[in-house]
Amino acid sequence: MNFWIGTSGFQYAEWKGNFYPEDLPAAKMLPFYAERFSTTEINYTFHRIPAPKTIDNWKAQTPEKFRFALKAPQKITHWSKLRDCADTLEYFCKVITALGERLGPVLFQLPPTFKKDADVLSSFLREFPSMRAAFEFRHESWFDDEIFDLLRSRDIALCIADTDTI
């Protein structure tokens, strides 16, 4: 069994002096990070689908065994709520497969207002290509055996975030 250890994101100015050297330019943060961790979650992909050049840069700056967990675009998870988004999903998956072996799971983080809809999830999963994925449901109605069985049938992980209230 393999384990990848990392953080949600890597490019934080406030980490300078604690994790990153004070004088490290932002352009050098990913290679520095990738020497110390084996994965990172990319939140950037929630807001926009990366350009092929960005994917190439990520690959060039990381070792072969490094993995990127990419957050699915909000256009899929929040705006469309998994409905009528086949074109966006197809394009996103096409772009990110350029990461090759460095592609870790795609994280589908659903909004807290999105209540359980097994039919919508099942329909969406039929459109989703065979690649690693995780779903983070933020409404309690999703947490039941029907949904767990649906995810299990596609080898899709359940992501549970445990965060402190600030």
JSON list of C-alpha atoms in Angstrom, two decimals:
[
{"chain": "A", "resi": 1, "resn": "MET", "atom": "CA", "xyz": [0.00, 0.00, 0.00]},
{"chain": "A", "resi": 2, "resn": "ASN", "atom": "CA", "xyz": [1.29, 3.46, -0.90]},
{"chain": "A", "resi": 3, "resn": "PHE", "atom": "CA", "xyz": [0.76, 6.65, 1.05]},
{"chain": "A", "resi": 4, "resn": "TRP", "atom": "CA", "xyz": [1.16, 10.17, -0.29]},
{"chain": "A", "resi": 5, "resn": "ILE", "atom": "CA", "xyz": [1.54, 12.97, 2.22]},
{"chain": "A", "resi": 6, "resn": "GLY", "atom": "CA", "xyz": [0.88, 16.59, 1.35]},
{"chain": "A", "resi": 7, "resn": "THR", "atom": "CA", "xyz": [-1.20, 19.67, 1.94]},
{"chain": "A", "resi": 8, "resn": "SER", "atom": "CA", "xyz": [-4.08, 21.50, 0.33]},
{"chain": "A", "resi": 9, "resn": "GLY", "atom": "CA", "xyz": [-2.10, 23.87, -1.86]},
{"chain": "A", "resi": 10, "resn": "PHE", "atom": "CA", "xyz": [1.56, 24.81, -1.75]},
{"chain": "A", "resi": 11, "resn": "GLN", "atom": "CA", "xyz": [1.87, 28.45, -2.78]},
{"chain": "A", "resi": 12, "resn": "TYR", "atom": "CA", "xyz": [1.29, 30.45, 0.38]},
{"chain": "A", "resi": 13, "resn": "ALA", "atom": "CA", "xyz": [3.30, 33.60, 1.04]},
{"chain": "A", "resi": 14, "resn": "GLU", "atom": "CA", "xyz": [2.66, 33.22, 4.78]},
{"chain": "A", "resi": 15, "resn": "TRP", "atom": "CA", "xyz": [4.68, 29.97, 4.73]},
{"chain": "A", "resi": 16, "resn": "LYS", "atom": "CA", "xyz": [7.84, 31.95, 3.97]},
{"chain": "A", "resi": 17, "resn": "GLY", "atom": "CA", "xyz": [10.13, 31.92, 6.94]},
{"chain": "A", "resi": 18, "resn": "ASN", "atom": "CA", "xyz": [8.41, 28.88, 8.46]},
{"chain": "A", "resi": 19, "resn": "PHE", "atom": "CA", "xyz": [8.44, 26.32, 5.66]},
{"chain": "A", "resi": 20, "resn": "TYR", "atom": "CA", "xyz": [9.90, 28.15, 2.68]},
{"chain": "A", "resi": 21, "resn": "PRO", "atom": "CA", "xyz": [13.09, 30.20, 2.86]},
{"chain": "A", "resi": 22, "resn": "GLU", "atom": "CA", "xyz": [12.28, 33.92, 3.16]},
{"chain": "A", "resi": 23, "resn": "ASP", "atom": "CA", "xyz": [13.91, 34.75, -0.17]},
{"chain": "A", "resi": 24, "resn": "LEU", "atom": "CA", "xyz": [12.39, 31.88, -2.21]},
{"chain": "A", "resi": 25, "resn": "PRO", "atom": "CA", "xyz": [10.56, 33.25, -5.27]},
{"chain": "A", "resi": 26, "resn": "ALA", "atom": "CA", "xyz": [6.98, 32.04, -5.83]},
{"chain": "A", "resi": 27, "resn": "ALA", "atom": "CA", "xyz": [8.09, 30.30, -9.03]},
{"chain": "A", "resi": 28, "resn": "LYS", "atom": "CA", "xyz": [10.38, 28.03, -6.97]},
{"chain": "A", "resi": 29, "resn": "MET", "atom": "CA", "xyz": [7.80, 27.03, -4.36]},
{"chain": "A", "resi": 30, "resn": "LEU", "atom": "CA", "xyz": [6.50, 23.92, -6.14]},
{"chain": "A", "resi": 31, "resn": "PRO", "atom": "CA", "xyz": [9.93, 22.31, -6.68]},
{"chain": "A", "resi": 32, "resn": "PHE", "atom": "CA", "xyz": [10.90, 23.10, -3.08]},
{"chain": "A", "resi": 33, "resn": "TYR", "atom": "CA", "xyz": [7.61, 21.65, -1.82]},
{"chain": "A", "resi": 34, "resn": "ALA", "atom": "CA", "xyz": [7.89, 18.55, -4.05]},
{"chain": "A", "resi": 35, "resn": "GLU", "atom": "CA", "xyz": [11.29, 17.72, -2.54]},
{"chain": "A", "resi": 36, "resn": "ARG", "atom": "CA", "xyz": [9.61, 17.40, 0.87]},
{"chain": "A", "resi": 37, "resn": "PHE", "atom": "CA", "xyz": [6.10, 16.10, 0.15]},
{"chain": "A", "resi": 38, "resn": "SER", "atom": "CA", "xyz": [4.71, 13.54, -2.27]},
{"chain": "A", "resi": 39, "resn": "THR", "atom": "CA", "xyz": [1.40, 15.19, -3.18]},
{"chain": "A", "resi": 40, "resn": "THR", "atom": "CA", "xyz": [-0.60, 18.39, -3.11]},
{"chain": "A", "resi": 41, "resn": "GLU", "atom": "CA", "xyz": [-4.22, 19.31, -3.67]},
{"chain": "A", "resi": 42, "resn": "ILE", "atom": "CA", "xyz": [-4.65, 21.94, -6.36]},
{"chain": "A", "resi": 43, "resn": "ASN", "atom": "CA", "xyz": [-7.51, 24.32, -5.58]},
{"chain": "A", "resi": 44, "resn": "TYR", "atom": "CA", "xyz": [-6.77, 26.45, -8.66]},
{"chain": "A", "resi": 45, "resn": "THR", "atom": "CA", "xyz": [-8.67, 23.94, -10.80]},
{"chain": "A", "resi": 46, "resn": "PHE", "atom": "CA", "xyz": [-11.86, 24.72, -8.87]},
{"chain": "A", "resi": 47, "resn": "HIS", "atom": "CA", "xyz": [-11.83, 28.22, -10.37]},
{"chain": "A", "resi": 48, "resn": "ARG", "atom": "CA", "xyz": [-10.45, 27.49, -13.84]},
{"chain": "A", "resi": 49, "resn": "ILE", "atom": "CA", "xyz": [-9.31, 24.61, -15.97]},
{"chain": "A", "resi": 50, "resn": "PRO", "atom": "CA", "xyz": [-5.53, 24.85, -16.33]},
{"chain": "A", "resi": 51, "resn": "ALA", "atom": "CA", "xyz": [-3.91, 25.59, -19.65]},
{"chain": "A", "resi": 52, "resn": "PRO", "atom": "CA", "xyz": [-1.79, 22.79, -21.14]},
{"chain": "A", "resi": 53, "resn": "LYS", "atom": "CA", "xyz": [1.31, 24.93, -20.45]},
{"chain": "A", "resi": 54, "resn": "THR", "atom": "CA", "xyz": [0.43, 24.99, -16.73]},
{"chain": "A", "resi": 55, "resn": "ILE", "atom": "CA", "xyz": [0.15, 21.20, -16.69]},
{"chain": "A", "resi": 56, "resn": "ASP", "atom": "CA", "xyz": [3.53, 20.95, -18.44]},
{"chain": "A", "resi": 57, "resn": "ASN", "atom": "CA", "xyz": [5.08, 23.30, -15.85]},
{"chain": "A", "resi": 58, "resn": "TRP", "atom": "CA", "xyz": [3.70, 21.27, -12.94]},
{"chain": "A", "resi": 59, "resn": "LYS", "atom": "CA", "xyz": [5.16, 18.10, -14.45]},
{"chain": "A", "resi": 60, "resn": "ALA", "atom": "CA", "xyz": [8.54, 19.71, -15.14]},
{"chain": "A", "resi": 61, "resn": "GLN", "atom": "CA", "xyz": [8.84, 20.97, -11.54]},
{"chain": "A", "resi": 62, "resn": "THR", "atom": "CA", "xyz": [8.04, 17.71, -9.76]},
{"chain": "A", "resi": 63, "resn": "PRO", "atom": "CA", "xyz": [9.59, 14.25, -9.53]},
{"chain": "A", "resi": 64, "resn": "GLU", "atom": "CA", "xyz": [7.95, 11.31, -11.33]},
{"chain": "A", "resi": 65, "resn": "LYS", "atom": "CA", "xyz": [6.46, 9.88, -8.14]},
{"chain": "A", "resi": 66, "resn": "PHE", "atom": "CA", "xyz": [4.75, 13.16, -7.18]},
{"chain": "A", "resi": 67, "resn": "ARG", "atom": "CA", "xyz": [0.94, 13.24, -7.38]},
{"chain": "A", "resi": 68, "resn": "PHE", "atom": "CA", "xyz": [-1.51, 16.09, -7.92]},
{"chain": "A", "resi": 69, "resn": "ALA", "atom": "CA", "xyz": [-5.01, 15.83, -6.47]},
{"chain": "A", "resi": 70, "resn": "LEU", "atom": "CA", "xyz": [-7.11, 18.26, -8.49]},
{"chain": "A", "resi": 71, "resn": "LYS", "atom": "CA", "xyz": [-10.30, 19.86, -7.28]},
{"chain": "A", "resi": 72, "resn": "ALA", "atom": "CA", "xyz": [-13.06, 19.56, -9.88]},
{"chain": "A", "resi": 73, "resn": "PRO", "atom": "CA", "xyz": [-14.25, 22.85, -11.39]},
{"chain": "A", "resi": 74, "resn": "GLN", "atom": "CA", "xyz": [-17.01, 24.72, -9.58]},
{"chain": "A", "resi": 75, "resn": "LYS", "atom": "CA", "xyz": [-18.86, 24.83, -12.90]},
{"chain": "A", "resi": 76, "resn": "ILE", "atom": "CA", "xyz": [-19.42, 21.08, -12.40]},
{"chain": "A", "resi": 77, "resn": "THR", "atom": "CA", "xyz": [-19.87, 20.87, -8.63]},
{"chain": "A", "resi": 78, "resn": "HIS", "atom": "CA", "xyz": [-21.51, 24.15, -7.64]},
{"chain": "A", "resi": 79, "resn": "TRP", "atom": "CA", "xyz": [-23.09, 25.74, -10.69]},
{"chain": "A", "resi": 80, "resn": "SER", "atom": "CA", "xyz": [-24.36, 22.62, -12.47]},
{"chain": "A", "resi": 81, "resn": "LYS", "atom": "CA", "xyz": [-24.54, 20.42, -9.36]},
{"chain": "A", "resi": 82, "resn": "LEU", "atom": "CA", "xyz": [-23.42, 17.45, -11.48]},
{"chain": "A", "resi": 83, "resn": "ARG", "atom": "CA", "xyz": [-26.22, 18.02, -14.05]},
{"chain": "A", "resi": 84, "resn": "ASP", "atom": "CA", "xyz": [-25.81, 18.82, -17.75]},
{"chain": "A", "resi": 85, "resn": "CYS", "atom": "CA", "xyz": [-22.05, 19.28, -17.48]},
{"chain": "A", "resi": 86, "resn": "ALA", "atom": "CA", "xyz": [-20.78, 16.53, -19.79]},
{"chain": "A", "resi": 87, "resn": "ASP", "atom": "CA", "xyz": [-18.89, 18.95, -22.07]},
{"chain": "A", "resi": 88, "resn": "THR", "atom": "CA", "xyz": [-17.10, 20.66, -19.17]},
{"chain": "A", "resi": 89, "resn": "LEU", "atom": "CA", "xyz": [-16.31, 17.31, -17.56]},
{"chain": "A", "resi": 90, "resn": "GLU", "atom": "CA", "xyz": [-14.96, 15.89, -20.80]},
{"chain": "A", "resi": 91, "resn": "TYR", "atom": "CA", "xyz": [-12.74, 18.92, -21.44]},
{"chain": "A", "resi": 92, "resn": "PHE", "atom": "CA", "xyz": [-11.46, 19.01, -17.85]},
{"chain": "A", "resi": 93, "resn": "CYS", "atom": "CA", "xyz": [-10.58, 15.30, -17.93]},
{"chain": "A", "resi": 94, "resn": "LYS", "atom": "CA", "xyz": [-8.89, 15.66, -21.32]},
{"chain": "A", "resi": 95, "resn": "VAL", "atom": "CA", "xyz": [-6.69, 18.49, -20.04]},
{"chain": "A", "resi": 96, "resn": "ILE", "atom": "CA", "xyz": [-5.70, 16.87, -16.75]},
{"chain": "A", "resi": 97, "resn": "THR", "atom": "CA", "xyz": [-4.83, 13.48, -18.24]},
{"chain": "A", "resi": 98, "resn": "ALA", "atom": "CA", "xyz": [-1.74, 15.23, -19.62]},
{"chain": "A", "resi": 99, "resn": "LEU", "atom": "CA", "xyz": [-0.36, 14.89, -16.08]},
{"chain": "A", "resi": 100, "resn": "GLY", "atom": "CA", "xyz": [0.02, 11.17, -16.81]},
{"chain": "A", "resi": 101, "resn": "GLU", "atom": "CA", "xyz": [1.25, 9.22, -13.79]},
{"chain": "A", "resi": 102, "resn": "ARG", "atom": "CA", "xyz": [1.36, 12.41, -11.73]},
{"chain": "A", "resi": 103, "resn": "LEU", "atom": "CA", "xyz": [-2.45, 12.64, -11.82]},
{"chain": "A", "resi": 104, "resn": "GLY", "atom": "CA", "xyz": [-3.88, 11.65, -8.47]},
{"chain": "A", "resi": 105, "resn": "PRO", "atom": "CA", "xyz": [-7.58, 11.74, -7.64]},
{"chain": "A", "resi": 106, "resn": "VAL", "atom": "CA", "xyz": [-10.05, 14.35, -8.80]},
{"chain": "A", "resi": 107, "resn": "LEU", "atom": "CA", "xyz": [-11.87, 15.79, -5.78]},
{"chain": "A", "resi": 108, "resn": "PHE", "atom": "CA", "xyz": [-15.53, 16.60, -6.28]},
{"chain": "A", "resi": 109, "resn": "GLN", "atom": "CA", "xyz": [-16.32, 18.87, -3.35]},
{"chain": "A", "resi": 110, "resn": "LEU", "atom": "CA", "xyz": [-20.05, 19.50, -3.40]},
{"chain": "A", "resi": 111, "resn": "PRO", "atom": "CA", "xyz": [-21.66, 22.61, -1.88]},
{"chain": "A", "resi": 112, "resn": "PRO", "atom": "CA", "xyz": [-23.29, 22.31, 1.56]},
{"chain": "A", "resi": 113, "resn": "THR", "atom": "CA", "xyz": [-26.67, 23.26, 0.09]},
{"chain": "A", "resi": 114, "resn": "PHE", "atom": "CA", "xyz": [-26.65, 20.33, -2.37]},
{"chain": "A", "resi": 115, "resn": "LYS", "atom": "CA", "xyz": [-28.79, 17.61, -0.82]},
{"chain": "A", "resi": 116, "resn": "LYS", "atom": "CA", "xyz": [-28.65, 13.93, -1.69]},
{"chain": "A", "resi": 117, "resn": "ASP", "atom": "CA", "xyz": [-29.80, 13.02, -5.17]},
{"chain": "A", "resi": 118, "resn": "ALA", "atom": "CA", "xyz": [-28.70, 9.47, -5.97]},
{"chain": "A", "resi": 119, "resn": "ASP", "atom": "CA", "xyz": [-30.14, 9.63, -9.50]},
{"chain": "A", "resi": 120, "resn": "VAL", "atom": "CA", "xyz": [-28.10, 12.72, -10.34]},
{"chain": "A", "resi": 121, "resn": "LEU", "atom": "CA", "xyz": [-24.94, 11.20, -8.88]},
{"chain": "A", "resi": 122, "resn": "SER", "atom": "CA", "xyz": [-25.49, 7.92, -10.72]},
{"chain": "A", "resi": 123, "resn": "SER", "atom": "CA", "xyz": [-26.07, 9.72, -14.02]},
{"chain": "A", "resi": 124, "resn": "PHE", "atom": "CA", "xyz": [-22.97, 11.84, -13.48]},
{"chain": "A", "resi": 125, "resn": "LEU", "atom": "CA", "xyz": [-20.81, 8.81, -12.70]},
{"chain": "A", "resi": 126, "resn": "ARG", "atom": "CA", "xyz": [-21.90, 7.19, -15.98]},
{"chain": "A", "resi": 127, "resn": "GLU", "atom": "CA", "xyz": [-20.36, 10.22, -17.76]},
{"chain": "A", "resi": 128, "resn": "PHE", "atom": "CA", "xyz": [-17.20, 10.22, -15.64]},
{"chain": "A", "resi": 129, "resn": "PRO", "atom": "CA", "xyz": [-14.27, 8.37, -17.24]},
{"chain": "A", "resi": 130, "resn": "SER", "atom": "CA", "xyz": [-12.41, 5.65, -15.41]},
{"chain": "A", "resi": 131, "resn": "MET", "atom": "CA", "xyz": [-9.99, 7.66, -13.30]},
{"chain": "A", "resi": 132, "resn": "ARG", "atom": "CA", "xyz": [-9.30, 8.09, -9.61]},
{"chain": "A", "resi": 133, "resn": "ALA", "atom": "CA", "xyz": [-11.82, 10.29, -7.83]},
{"chain": "A", "resi": 134, "resn": "ALA", "atom": "CA", "xyz": [-13.13, 11.24, -4.42]},
{"chain": "A", "resi": 135, "resn": "PHE", "atom": "CA", "xyz": [-16.38, 12.88, -3.41]},
{"chain": "A", "resi": 136, "resn": "GLU", "atom": "CA", "xyz": [-16.66, 15.26, -0.49]},
{"chain": "A", "resi": 137, "resn": "PHE", "atom": "CA", "xyz": [-20.33, 15.63, 0.41]},
{"chain": "A", "resi": 138, "resn": "ARG", "atom": "CA", "xyz": [-20.98, 18.60, 2.66]},
{"chain": "A", "resi": 139, "resn": "HIS", "atom": "CA", "xyz": [-24.66, 17.94, 3.30]},
{"chain": "A", "resi": 140, "resn": "GLU", "atom": "CA", "xyz": [-25.45, 15.18, 5.78]},
{"chain": "A", "resi": 141, "resn": "SER", "atom": "CA", "xyz": [-28.19, 13.66, 3.59]},
{"chain": "A", "resi": 142, "resn": "TRP", "atom": "CA", "xyz": [-25.54, 12.04, 1.34]},
{"chain": "A", "resi": 143, "resn": "PHE", "atom": "CA", "xyz": [-24.19, 9.80, 4.09]},
{"chain": "A", "resi": 144, "resn": "ASP", "atom": "CA", "xyz": [-26.11, 6.56, 3.64]},
{"chain": "A", "resi": 145, "resn": "ASP", "atom": "CA", "xyz": [-25.60, 3.06, 2.27]},
{"chain": "A", "resi": 146, "resn": "GLU", "atom": "CA", "xyz": [-27.15, 3.83, -1.12]},
{"chain": "A", "resi": 147, "resn": "ILE", "atom": "CA", "xyz": [-24.51, 6.49, -1.82]},
{"chain": "A", "resi": 148, "resn": "PHE", "atom": "CA", "xyz": [-21.69, 4.47, -0.28]},
{"chain": "A", "resi": 149, "resn": "ASP", "atom": "CA", "xyz": [-22.61, 1.48, -2.49]},
{"chain": "A", "resi": 150, "resn": "LEU", "atom": "CA", "xyz": [-22.76, 3.71, -5.57]},
{"chain": "A", "resi": 151, "resn": "LEU", "atom": "CA", "xyz": [-19.27, 5.09, -4.89]},
{"chain": "A", "resi": 152, "resn": "ARG", "atom": "CA", "xyz": [-17.92, 1.64, -4.06]},
{"chain": "A", "resi": 153, "resn": "SER", "atom": "CA", "xyz": [-19.26, 0.23, -7.34]},
{"chain": "A", "resi": 154, "resn": "ARG", "atom": "CA", "xyz": [-17.03, 2.70, -9.21]},
{"chain": "A", "resi": 155, "resn": "ASP", "atom": "CA", "xyz": [-14.01, 2.51, -6.83]},
{"chain": "A", "resi": 156, "resn": "ILE", "atom": "CA", "xyz": [-14.53, 6.15, -5.89]},
{"chain": "A", "resi": 157, "resn": "ALA", "atom": "CA", "xyz": [-13.32, 7.35, -2.51]},
{"chain": "A", "resi": 158, "resn": "LEU", "atom": "CA", "xyz": [-15.36, 9.16, 0.09]},
{"chain": "A", "resi": 159, "resn": "CYS", "atom": "CA", "xyz": [-13.58, 12.27, 1.38]},
{"chain": "A", "resi": 160, "resn": "ILE", "atom": "CA", "xyz": [-14.49, 13.45, 4.84]},
{"chain": "A", "resi": 161, "resn": "ALA", "atom": "CA", "xyz": [-13.14, 16.82, 5.92]},
{"chain": "A", "resi": 162, "resn": "ASP", "atom": "CA", "xyz": [-12.69, 17.28, 9.64]},
{"chain": "A", "resi": 163, "resn": "THR", "atom": "CA", "xyz": [-12.08, 20.94, 10.32]},
{"chain": "A", "resi": 164, "resn": "ASP", "atom": "CA", "xyz": [-12.27, 23.13, 13.37]},
{"chain": "A", "resi": 165, "resn": "THR", "atom": "CA", "xyz": [-14.83, 25.89, 13.43]},
{"chain": "A", "resi": 166, "resn": "ILE", "atom": "CA", "xyz": [-13.05, 29.21, 13.45]}
]
